[in-house]
CSV table of C-alpha atoms and ligand atoms in Angstrom, one decimal:
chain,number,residue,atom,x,y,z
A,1,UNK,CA,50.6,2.2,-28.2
A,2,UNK,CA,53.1,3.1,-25.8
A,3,UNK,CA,52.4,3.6,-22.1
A,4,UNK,CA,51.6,7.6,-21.2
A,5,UNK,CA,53.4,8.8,-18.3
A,6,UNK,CA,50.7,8.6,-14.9
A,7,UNK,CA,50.3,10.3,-11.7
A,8,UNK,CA,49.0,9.8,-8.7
A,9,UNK,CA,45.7,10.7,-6.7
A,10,UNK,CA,43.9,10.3,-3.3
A,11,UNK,CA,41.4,7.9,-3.7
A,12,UNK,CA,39.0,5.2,-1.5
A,13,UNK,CA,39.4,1.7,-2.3
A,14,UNK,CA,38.5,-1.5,-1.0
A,15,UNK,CA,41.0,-3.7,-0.7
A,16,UNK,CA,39.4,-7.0,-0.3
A,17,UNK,CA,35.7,-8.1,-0.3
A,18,UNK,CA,35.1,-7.8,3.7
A,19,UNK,CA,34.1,-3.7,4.6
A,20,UNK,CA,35.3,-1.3,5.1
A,21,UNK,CA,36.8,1.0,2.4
A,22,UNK,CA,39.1,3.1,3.3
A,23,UNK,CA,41.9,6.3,2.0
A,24,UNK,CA,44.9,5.1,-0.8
A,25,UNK,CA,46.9,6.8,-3.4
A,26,UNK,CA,45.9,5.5,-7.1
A,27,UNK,CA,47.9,5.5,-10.3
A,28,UNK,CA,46.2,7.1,-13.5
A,29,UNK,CA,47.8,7.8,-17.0
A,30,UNK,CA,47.9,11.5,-17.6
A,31,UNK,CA,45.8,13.2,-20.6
A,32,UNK,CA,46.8,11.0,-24.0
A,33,UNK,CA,45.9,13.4,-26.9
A,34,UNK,CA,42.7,12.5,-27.1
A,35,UNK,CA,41.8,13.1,-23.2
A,36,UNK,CA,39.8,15.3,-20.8
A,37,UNK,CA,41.0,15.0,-16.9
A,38,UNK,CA,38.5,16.2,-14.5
A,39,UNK,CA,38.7,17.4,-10.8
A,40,UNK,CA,35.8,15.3,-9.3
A,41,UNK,CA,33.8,17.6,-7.1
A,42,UNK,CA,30.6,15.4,-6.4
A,43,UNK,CA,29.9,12.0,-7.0
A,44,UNK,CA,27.0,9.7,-6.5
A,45,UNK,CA,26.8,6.8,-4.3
A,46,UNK,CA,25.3,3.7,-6.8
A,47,UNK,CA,24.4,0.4,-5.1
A,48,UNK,CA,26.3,-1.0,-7.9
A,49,UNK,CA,28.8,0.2,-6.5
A,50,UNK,CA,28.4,-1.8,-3.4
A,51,UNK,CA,28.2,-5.1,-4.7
A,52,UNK,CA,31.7,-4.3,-7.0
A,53,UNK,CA,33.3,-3.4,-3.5
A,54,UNK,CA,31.8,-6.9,-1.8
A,55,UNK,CA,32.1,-8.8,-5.1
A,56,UNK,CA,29.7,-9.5,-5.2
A,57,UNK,CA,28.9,-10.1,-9.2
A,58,UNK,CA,32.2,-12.1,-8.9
A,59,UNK,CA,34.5,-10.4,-11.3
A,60,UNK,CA,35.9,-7.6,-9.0
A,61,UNK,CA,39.8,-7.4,-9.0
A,62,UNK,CA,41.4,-5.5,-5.7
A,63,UNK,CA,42.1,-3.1,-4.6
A,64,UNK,CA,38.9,-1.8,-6.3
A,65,UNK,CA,37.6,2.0,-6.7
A,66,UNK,CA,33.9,2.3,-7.0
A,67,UNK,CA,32.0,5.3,-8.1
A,68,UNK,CA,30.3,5.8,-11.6
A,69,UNK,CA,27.9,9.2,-11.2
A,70,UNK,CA,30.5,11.5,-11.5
A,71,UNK,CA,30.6,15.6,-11.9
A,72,UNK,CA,33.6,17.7,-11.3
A,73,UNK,CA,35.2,20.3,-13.7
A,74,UNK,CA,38.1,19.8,-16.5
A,75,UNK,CA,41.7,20.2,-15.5
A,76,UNK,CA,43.6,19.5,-18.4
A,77,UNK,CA,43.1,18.2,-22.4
A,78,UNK,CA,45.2,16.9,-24.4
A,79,UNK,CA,46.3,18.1,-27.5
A,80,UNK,CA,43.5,16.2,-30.0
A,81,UNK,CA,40.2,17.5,-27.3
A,82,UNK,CA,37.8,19.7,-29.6
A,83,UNK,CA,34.7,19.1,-27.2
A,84,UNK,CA,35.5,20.3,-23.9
A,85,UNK,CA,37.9,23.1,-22.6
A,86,UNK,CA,39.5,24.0,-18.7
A,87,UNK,CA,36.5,24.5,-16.1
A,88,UNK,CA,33.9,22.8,-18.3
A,89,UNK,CA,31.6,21.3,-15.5
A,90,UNK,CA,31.3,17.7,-17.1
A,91,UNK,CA,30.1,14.3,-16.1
A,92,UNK,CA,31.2,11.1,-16.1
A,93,UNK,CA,28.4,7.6,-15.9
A,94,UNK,CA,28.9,4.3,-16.4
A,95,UNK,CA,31.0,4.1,-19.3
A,96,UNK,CA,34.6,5.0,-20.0
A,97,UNK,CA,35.3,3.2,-23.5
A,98,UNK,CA,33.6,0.9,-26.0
A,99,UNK,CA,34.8,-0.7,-29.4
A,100,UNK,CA,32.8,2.3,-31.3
A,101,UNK,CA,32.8,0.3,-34.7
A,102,UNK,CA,30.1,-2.4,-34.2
A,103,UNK,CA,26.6,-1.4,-35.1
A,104,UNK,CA,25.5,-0.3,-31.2
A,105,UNK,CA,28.2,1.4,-31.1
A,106,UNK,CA,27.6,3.1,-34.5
A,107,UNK,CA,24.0,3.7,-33.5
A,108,UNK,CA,25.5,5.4,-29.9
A,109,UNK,CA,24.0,2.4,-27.8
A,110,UNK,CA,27.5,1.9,-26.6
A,111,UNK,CA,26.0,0.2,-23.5
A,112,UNK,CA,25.3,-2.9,-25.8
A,113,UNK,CA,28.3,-2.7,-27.3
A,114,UNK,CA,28.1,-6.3,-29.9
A,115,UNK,CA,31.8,-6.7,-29.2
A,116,UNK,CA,31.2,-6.7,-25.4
A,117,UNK,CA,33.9,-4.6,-25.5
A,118,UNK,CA,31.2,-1.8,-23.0
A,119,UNK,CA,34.3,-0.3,-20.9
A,120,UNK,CA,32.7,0.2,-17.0
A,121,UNK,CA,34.0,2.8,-15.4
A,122,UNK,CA,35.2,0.5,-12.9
A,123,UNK,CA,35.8,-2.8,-13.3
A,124,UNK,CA,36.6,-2.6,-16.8
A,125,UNK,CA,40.3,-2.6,-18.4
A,126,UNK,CA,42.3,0.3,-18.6
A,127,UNK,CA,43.4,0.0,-22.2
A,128,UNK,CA,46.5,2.3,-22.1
A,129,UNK,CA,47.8,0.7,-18.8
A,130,UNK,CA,46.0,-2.9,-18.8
A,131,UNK,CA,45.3,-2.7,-15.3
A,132,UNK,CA,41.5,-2.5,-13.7
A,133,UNK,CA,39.7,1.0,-14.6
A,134,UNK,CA,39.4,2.6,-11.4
A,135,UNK,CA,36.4,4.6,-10.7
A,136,UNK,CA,35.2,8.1,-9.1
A,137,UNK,CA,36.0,7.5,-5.2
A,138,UNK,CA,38.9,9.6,-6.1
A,139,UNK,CA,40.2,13.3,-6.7
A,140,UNK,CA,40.2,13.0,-10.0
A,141,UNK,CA,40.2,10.8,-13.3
A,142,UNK,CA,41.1,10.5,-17.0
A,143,UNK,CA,38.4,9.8,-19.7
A,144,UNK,CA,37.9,9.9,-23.7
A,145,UNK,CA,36.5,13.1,-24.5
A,146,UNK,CA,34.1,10.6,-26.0
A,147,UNK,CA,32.8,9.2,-23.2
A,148,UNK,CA,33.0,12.7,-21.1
A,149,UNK,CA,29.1,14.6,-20.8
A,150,UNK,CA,28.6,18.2,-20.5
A,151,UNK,CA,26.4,18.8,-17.6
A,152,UNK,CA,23.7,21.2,-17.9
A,153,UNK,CA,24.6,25.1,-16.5
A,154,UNK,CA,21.4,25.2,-14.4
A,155,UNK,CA,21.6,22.4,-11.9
A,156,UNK,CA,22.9,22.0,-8.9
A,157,UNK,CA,26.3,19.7,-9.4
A,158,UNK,CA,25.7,17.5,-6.8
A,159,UNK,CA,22.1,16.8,-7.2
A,160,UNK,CA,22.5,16.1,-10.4
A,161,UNK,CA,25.7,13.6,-9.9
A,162,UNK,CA,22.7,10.5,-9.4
A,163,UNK,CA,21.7,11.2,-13.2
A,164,UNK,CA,24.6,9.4,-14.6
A,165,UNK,CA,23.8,6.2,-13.4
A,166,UNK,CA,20.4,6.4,-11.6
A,167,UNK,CA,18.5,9.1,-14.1
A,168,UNK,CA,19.7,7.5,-17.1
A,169,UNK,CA,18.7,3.7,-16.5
A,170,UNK,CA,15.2,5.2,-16.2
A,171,UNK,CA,15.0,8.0,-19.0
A,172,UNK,CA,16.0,5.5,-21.4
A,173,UNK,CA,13.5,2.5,-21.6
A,174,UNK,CA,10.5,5.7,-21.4
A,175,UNK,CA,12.5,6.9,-24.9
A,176,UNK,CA,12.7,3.9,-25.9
A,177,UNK,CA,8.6,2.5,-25.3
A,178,UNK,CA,7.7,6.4,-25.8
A,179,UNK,CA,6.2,7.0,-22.3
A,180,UNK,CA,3.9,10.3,-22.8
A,181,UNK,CA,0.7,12.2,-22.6
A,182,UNK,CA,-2.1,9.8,-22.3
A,183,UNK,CA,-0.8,6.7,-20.8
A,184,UNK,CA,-0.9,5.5,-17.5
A,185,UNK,CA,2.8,4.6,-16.7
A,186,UNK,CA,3.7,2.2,-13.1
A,187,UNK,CA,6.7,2.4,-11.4
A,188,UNK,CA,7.6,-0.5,-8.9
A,189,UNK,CA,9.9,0.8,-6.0
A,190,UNK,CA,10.9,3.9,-4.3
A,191,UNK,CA,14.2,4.3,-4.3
A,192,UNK,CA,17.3,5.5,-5.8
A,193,UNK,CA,16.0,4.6,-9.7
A,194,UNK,CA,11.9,4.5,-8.6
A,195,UNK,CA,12.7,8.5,-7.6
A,196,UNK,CA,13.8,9.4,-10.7
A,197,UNK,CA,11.5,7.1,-12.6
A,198,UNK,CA,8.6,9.3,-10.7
A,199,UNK,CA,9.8,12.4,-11.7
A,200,UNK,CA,10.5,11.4,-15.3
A,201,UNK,CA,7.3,9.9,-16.2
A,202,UNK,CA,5.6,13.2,-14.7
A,203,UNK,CA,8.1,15.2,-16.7
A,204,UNK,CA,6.6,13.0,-19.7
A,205,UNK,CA,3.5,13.9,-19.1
A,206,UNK,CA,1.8,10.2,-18.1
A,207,UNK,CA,-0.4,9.6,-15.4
A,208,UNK,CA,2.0,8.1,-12.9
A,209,UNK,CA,0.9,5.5,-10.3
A,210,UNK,CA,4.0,4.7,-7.7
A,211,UNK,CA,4.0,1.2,-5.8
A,212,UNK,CA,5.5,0.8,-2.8
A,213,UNK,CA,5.0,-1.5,0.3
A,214,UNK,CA,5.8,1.0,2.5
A,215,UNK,CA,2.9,3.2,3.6
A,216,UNK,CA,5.1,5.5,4.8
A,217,UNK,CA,6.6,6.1,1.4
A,218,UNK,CA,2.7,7.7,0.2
A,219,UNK,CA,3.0,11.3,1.1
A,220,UNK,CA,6.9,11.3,-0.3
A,221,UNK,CA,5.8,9.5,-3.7
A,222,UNK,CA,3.2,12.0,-4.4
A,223,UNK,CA,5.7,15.1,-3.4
A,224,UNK,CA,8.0,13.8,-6.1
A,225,UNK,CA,5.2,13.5,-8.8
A,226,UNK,CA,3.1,10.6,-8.2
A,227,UNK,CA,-0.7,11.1,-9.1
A,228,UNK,CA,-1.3,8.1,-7.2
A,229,UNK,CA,0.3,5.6,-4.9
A,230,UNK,CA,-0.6,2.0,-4.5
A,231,UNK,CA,0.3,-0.3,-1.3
A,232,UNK,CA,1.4,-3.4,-3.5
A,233,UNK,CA,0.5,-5.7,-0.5
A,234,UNK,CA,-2.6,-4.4,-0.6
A,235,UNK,CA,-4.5,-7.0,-3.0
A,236,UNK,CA,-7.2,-4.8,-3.1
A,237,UNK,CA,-5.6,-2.1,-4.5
A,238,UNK,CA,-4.0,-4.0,-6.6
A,239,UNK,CA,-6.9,-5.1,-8.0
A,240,UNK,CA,-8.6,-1.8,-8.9
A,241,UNK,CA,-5.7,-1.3,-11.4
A,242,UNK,CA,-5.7,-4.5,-13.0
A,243,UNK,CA,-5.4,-4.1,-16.9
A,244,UNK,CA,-5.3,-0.3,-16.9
A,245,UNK,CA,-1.7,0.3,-17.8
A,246,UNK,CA,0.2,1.3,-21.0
A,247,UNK,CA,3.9,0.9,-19.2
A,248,UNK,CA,5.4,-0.2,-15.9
A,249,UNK,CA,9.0,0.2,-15.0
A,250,UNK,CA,10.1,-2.0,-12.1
A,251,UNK,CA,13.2,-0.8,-10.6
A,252,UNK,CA,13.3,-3.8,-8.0
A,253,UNK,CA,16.5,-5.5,-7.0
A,254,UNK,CA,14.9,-8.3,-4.5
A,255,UNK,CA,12.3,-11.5,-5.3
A,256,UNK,CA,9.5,-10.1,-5.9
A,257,UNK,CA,6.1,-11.6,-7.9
A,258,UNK,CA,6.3,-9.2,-11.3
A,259,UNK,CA,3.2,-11.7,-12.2
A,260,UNK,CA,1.4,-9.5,-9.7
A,261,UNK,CA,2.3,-6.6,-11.7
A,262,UNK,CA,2.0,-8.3,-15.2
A,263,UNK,CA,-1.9,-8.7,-14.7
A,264,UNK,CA,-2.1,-4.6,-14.9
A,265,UNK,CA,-0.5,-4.1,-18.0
A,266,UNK,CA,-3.7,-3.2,-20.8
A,267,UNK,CA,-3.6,-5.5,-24.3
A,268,UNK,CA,0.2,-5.0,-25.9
A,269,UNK,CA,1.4,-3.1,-22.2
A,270,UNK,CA,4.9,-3.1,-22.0
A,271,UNK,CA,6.5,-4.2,-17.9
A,272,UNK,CA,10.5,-3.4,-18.0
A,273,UNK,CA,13.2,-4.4,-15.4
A,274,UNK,CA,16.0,-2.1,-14.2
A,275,UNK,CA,16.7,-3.6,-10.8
A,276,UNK,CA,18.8,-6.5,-11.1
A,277,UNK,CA,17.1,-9.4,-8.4
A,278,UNK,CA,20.1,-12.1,-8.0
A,279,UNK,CA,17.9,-15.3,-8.6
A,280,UNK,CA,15.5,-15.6,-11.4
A,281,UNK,CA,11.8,-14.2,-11.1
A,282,UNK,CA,9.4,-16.8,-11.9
A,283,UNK,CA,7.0,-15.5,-15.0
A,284,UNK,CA,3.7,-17.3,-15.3
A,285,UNK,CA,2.4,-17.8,-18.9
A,286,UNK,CA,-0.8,-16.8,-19.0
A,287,UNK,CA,-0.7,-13.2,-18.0
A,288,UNK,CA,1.5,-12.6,-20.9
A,289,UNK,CA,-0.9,-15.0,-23.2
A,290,UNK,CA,-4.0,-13.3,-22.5
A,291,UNK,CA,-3.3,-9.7,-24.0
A,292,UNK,CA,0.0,-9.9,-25.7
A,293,UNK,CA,1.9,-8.0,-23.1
A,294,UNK,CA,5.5,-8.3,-22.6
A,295,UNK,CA,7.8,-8.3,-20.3
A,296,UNK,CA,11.7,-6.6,-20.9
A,297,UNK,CA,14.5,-5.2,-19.7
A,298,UNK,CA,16.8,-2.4,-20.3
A,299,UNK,CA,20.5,-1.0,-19.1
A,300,UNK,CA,21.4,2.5,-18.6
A,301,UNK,CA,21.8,4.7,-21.7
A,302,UNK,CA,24.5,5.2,-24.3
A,303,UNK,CA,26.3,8.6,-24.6
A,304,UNK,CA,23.9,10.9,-27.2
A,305,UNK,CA,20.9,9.5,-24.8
A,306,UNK,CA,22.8,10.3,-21.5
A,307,UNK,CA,23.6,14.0,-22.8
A,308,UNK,CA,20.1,14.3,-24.3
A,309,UNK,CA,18.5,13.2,-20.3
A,310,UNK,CA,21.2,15.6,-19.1
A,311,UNK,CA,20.0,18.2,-21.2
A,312,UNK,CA,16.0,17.4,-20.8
A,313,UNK,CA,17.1,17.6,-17.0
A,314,UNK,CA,18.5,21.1,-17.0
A,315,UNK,CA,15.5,22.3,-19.2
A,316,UNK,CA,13.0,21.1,-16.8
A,317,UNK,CA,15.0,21.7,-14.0
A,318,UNK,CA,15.3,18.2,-12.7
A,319,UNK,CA,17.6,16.7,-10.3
A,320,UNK,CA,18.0,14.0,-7.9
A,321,UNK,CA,17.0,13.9,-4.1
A,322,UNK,CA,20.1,13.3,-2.1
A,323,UNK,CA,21.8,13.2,1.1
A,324,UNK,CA,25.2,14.5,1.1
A,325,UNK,CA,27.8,13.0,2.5
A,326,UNK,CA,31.5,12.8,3.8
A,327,UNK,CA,33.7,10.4,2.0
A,328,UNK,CA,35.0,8.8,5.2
A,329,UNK,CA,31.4,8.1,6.1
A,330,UNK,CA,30.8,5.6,3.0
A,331,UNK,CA,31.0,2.5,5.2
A,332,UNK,CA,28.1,3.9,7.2
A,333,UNK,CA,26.2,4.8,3.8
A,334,UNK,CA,26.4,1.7,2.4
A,335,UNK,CA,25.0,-0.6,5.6
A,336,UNK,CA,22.2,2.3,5.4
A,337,UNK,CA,21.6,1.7,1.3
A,338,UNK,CA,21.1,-2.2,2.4
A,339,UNK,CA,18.3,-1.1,4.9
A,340,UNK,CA,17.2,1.3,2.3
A,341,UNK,CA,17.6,4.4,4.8
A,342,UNK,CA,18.2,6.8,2.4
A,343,UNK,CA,16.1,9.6,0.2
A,344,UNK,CA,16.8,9.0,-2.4
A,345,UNK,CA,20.7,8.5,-3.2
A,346,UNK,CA,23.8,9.5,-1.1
A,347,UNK,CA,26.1,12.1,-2.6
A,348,UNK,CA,29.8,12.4,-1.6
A,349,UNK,CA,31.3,15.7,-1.4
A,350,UNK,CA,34.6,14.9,-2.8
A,351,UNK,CA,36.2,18.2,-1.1
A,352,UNK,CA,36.2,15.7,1.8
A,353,UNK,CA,38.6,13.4,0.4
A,354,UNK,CA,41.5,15.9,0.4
B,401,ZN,ZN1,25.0,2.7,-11.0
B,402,ZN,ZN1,30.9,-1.8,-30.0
């Protein structure tokens, strides 16, 4: 494999683990036959994409480019593209390669890739160059027509950035435990991934209780599609739910007691993590014993899922709730994501970067 000729592009790094980020120029390989390039015009702000920039998941090489909720519009193909032309609007998530001949990959669940071979879109391995993949904080980028999504015609571009990461690591575990009409589905945090969660469960057509500890967060959940919202402190609230539900999804990335939340799961109820908490959660026994519920997990989406959510999104008309934002001002975004001061996910206008 010989090395493609690369260019350069304006980008925001990091260049060490200590804030703040700030403007570079970045290398990237030009269209190999089998390439899309894309002009990024929006991209979403992940909190991922935070702890990569701090290292704080201890892997991050610098300088480092964050940014995996891409949108923007094709620039260039190479030769080999059948999929996407110039000025497709297209989308780029969390993935930019995987092995694609072990059987998740064969299945499209590229995300579990059995080769762990799942390429991030940043911090991952830039096979034609063998550097660090560098991700969306940048003008523009270079992808696999593979791993490159066509974004629905309908939908505002930059609302819809936050589906890539945020949207998908919610539509997928409702696919997979087939959330619908019926059931009474929980969702466990309001924030960038509880949002979307709210909206898709609605979409789904569950009864859809939000939990939050903030009261202030009650009027906002039920605007975004919550039939009912429950104070989690509240014990007594709590209470009046106990053993009524067919699915929770807990999108929680601090401690938190999910034993609280186990005891109102119904006989063979289903409670799944997407938030990542850094130490272990504690999981009593006997709330799992006592009606054969279970307790899971599940990681964003692989590429047919993302493009079928993209899809269900533009059909419904559903988007994310964001704040737009300039790229300079991503130091300020991110101490603002760690106080949680932001409905529901930050959006940079990449026009801003030029
Ligand atoms: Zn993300
Ligand atoms: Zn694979």
């Amino acid at each position: 494999m010989s090395k493609p000729v690369c260019y350069s592009t304006k980008a925001f790094s990091a260049a060490s683990a200590s804030p703040p980020l700030g403007a570079t120029t970045i290398e990237r390989r030009e269209p190999t036959p089998t390439d899309v390039k894309i002009e990024i015009l929006y991209r979403g702000v992940c909190h991922s994409d935070l702890h990569f920039a701090r290292n704080e998941w201890h892997f991050t090489q610098y300088p480092a480019v964050p940014g995996h909720e891409i949108v923007g519009r094709v620039t260039a193909v190479g030769s080999g593209v059948k999929k996407f032309k110039v000025g497709d609007k297209v989308g780029v998530g969390c993935l930019v390669d995987s092995c694609r001949t072990c059987p998740s990959c064969q299945q499209g669940l590229e995300q579990f890739c059995d080769l762990g071979m799942a390429g991030g879109t940043y911090g991952g391995t830039e096979k034609w160059l063998g550097t660090p993949t560098l991700g969306g904080y940048s003008q523009s980028i270079v992808v696999t027509e593979d791993f490159v999504l066509r974004m629905p015609a309908n939908l505002d571009l930059a609302a819809a950035a936050p589906l890539l990461c945020a949207g998908i690591t919610t539509y997928s575990p409702m696919r997979h435990w087939k959330v619908g009409p019926g059931q009474k589905v929980g969702i466990v945090g309001l924030g960038g991934l509880g949002h979307m969660a709210v909206k898709f469960a609605k979409a789904f057509g569950a009864h859809v209780v939000l939990f939050t500890t903030s009261p202030g967060k009650v009027a906002d959940g039920k605007r975004l599609g919550a039939d009912e919202v429950v104070i989690s402190k509240d014990e007594k609230q709590m209470a009046a739910h106990a053993g009524s539900f067919d699915f929770i999804i807990d999108a929680v990335s601090a401690a938190h007691d999910i034993n609280a939340y186990m005891n109102l799961l119904k006989r063979d109820g289903n409670l799944t993590l997407v938030g990542a908490p850094e130490l272990p959660l504690p999981v009593a026994a006997f709330p799992l014993l006592m009606r054969r519920r279970s307790l899971s997990g599940s990681l964003i989406g692989g590429l047919p899922e993302t493009q079928e959510m993209l899809d269900f999104c533009g059909k419904h008309n559903i988007t994310c709730d964001i704040e737009m934002i300039k790229m300079d001002e991503i130091n300020t975004a991110y101490e603002r994501m760690l106080k949680s001061d932001v409905k529901y996910r930050f959006v940079i206008d990449m026009a801003t970067l030029a």
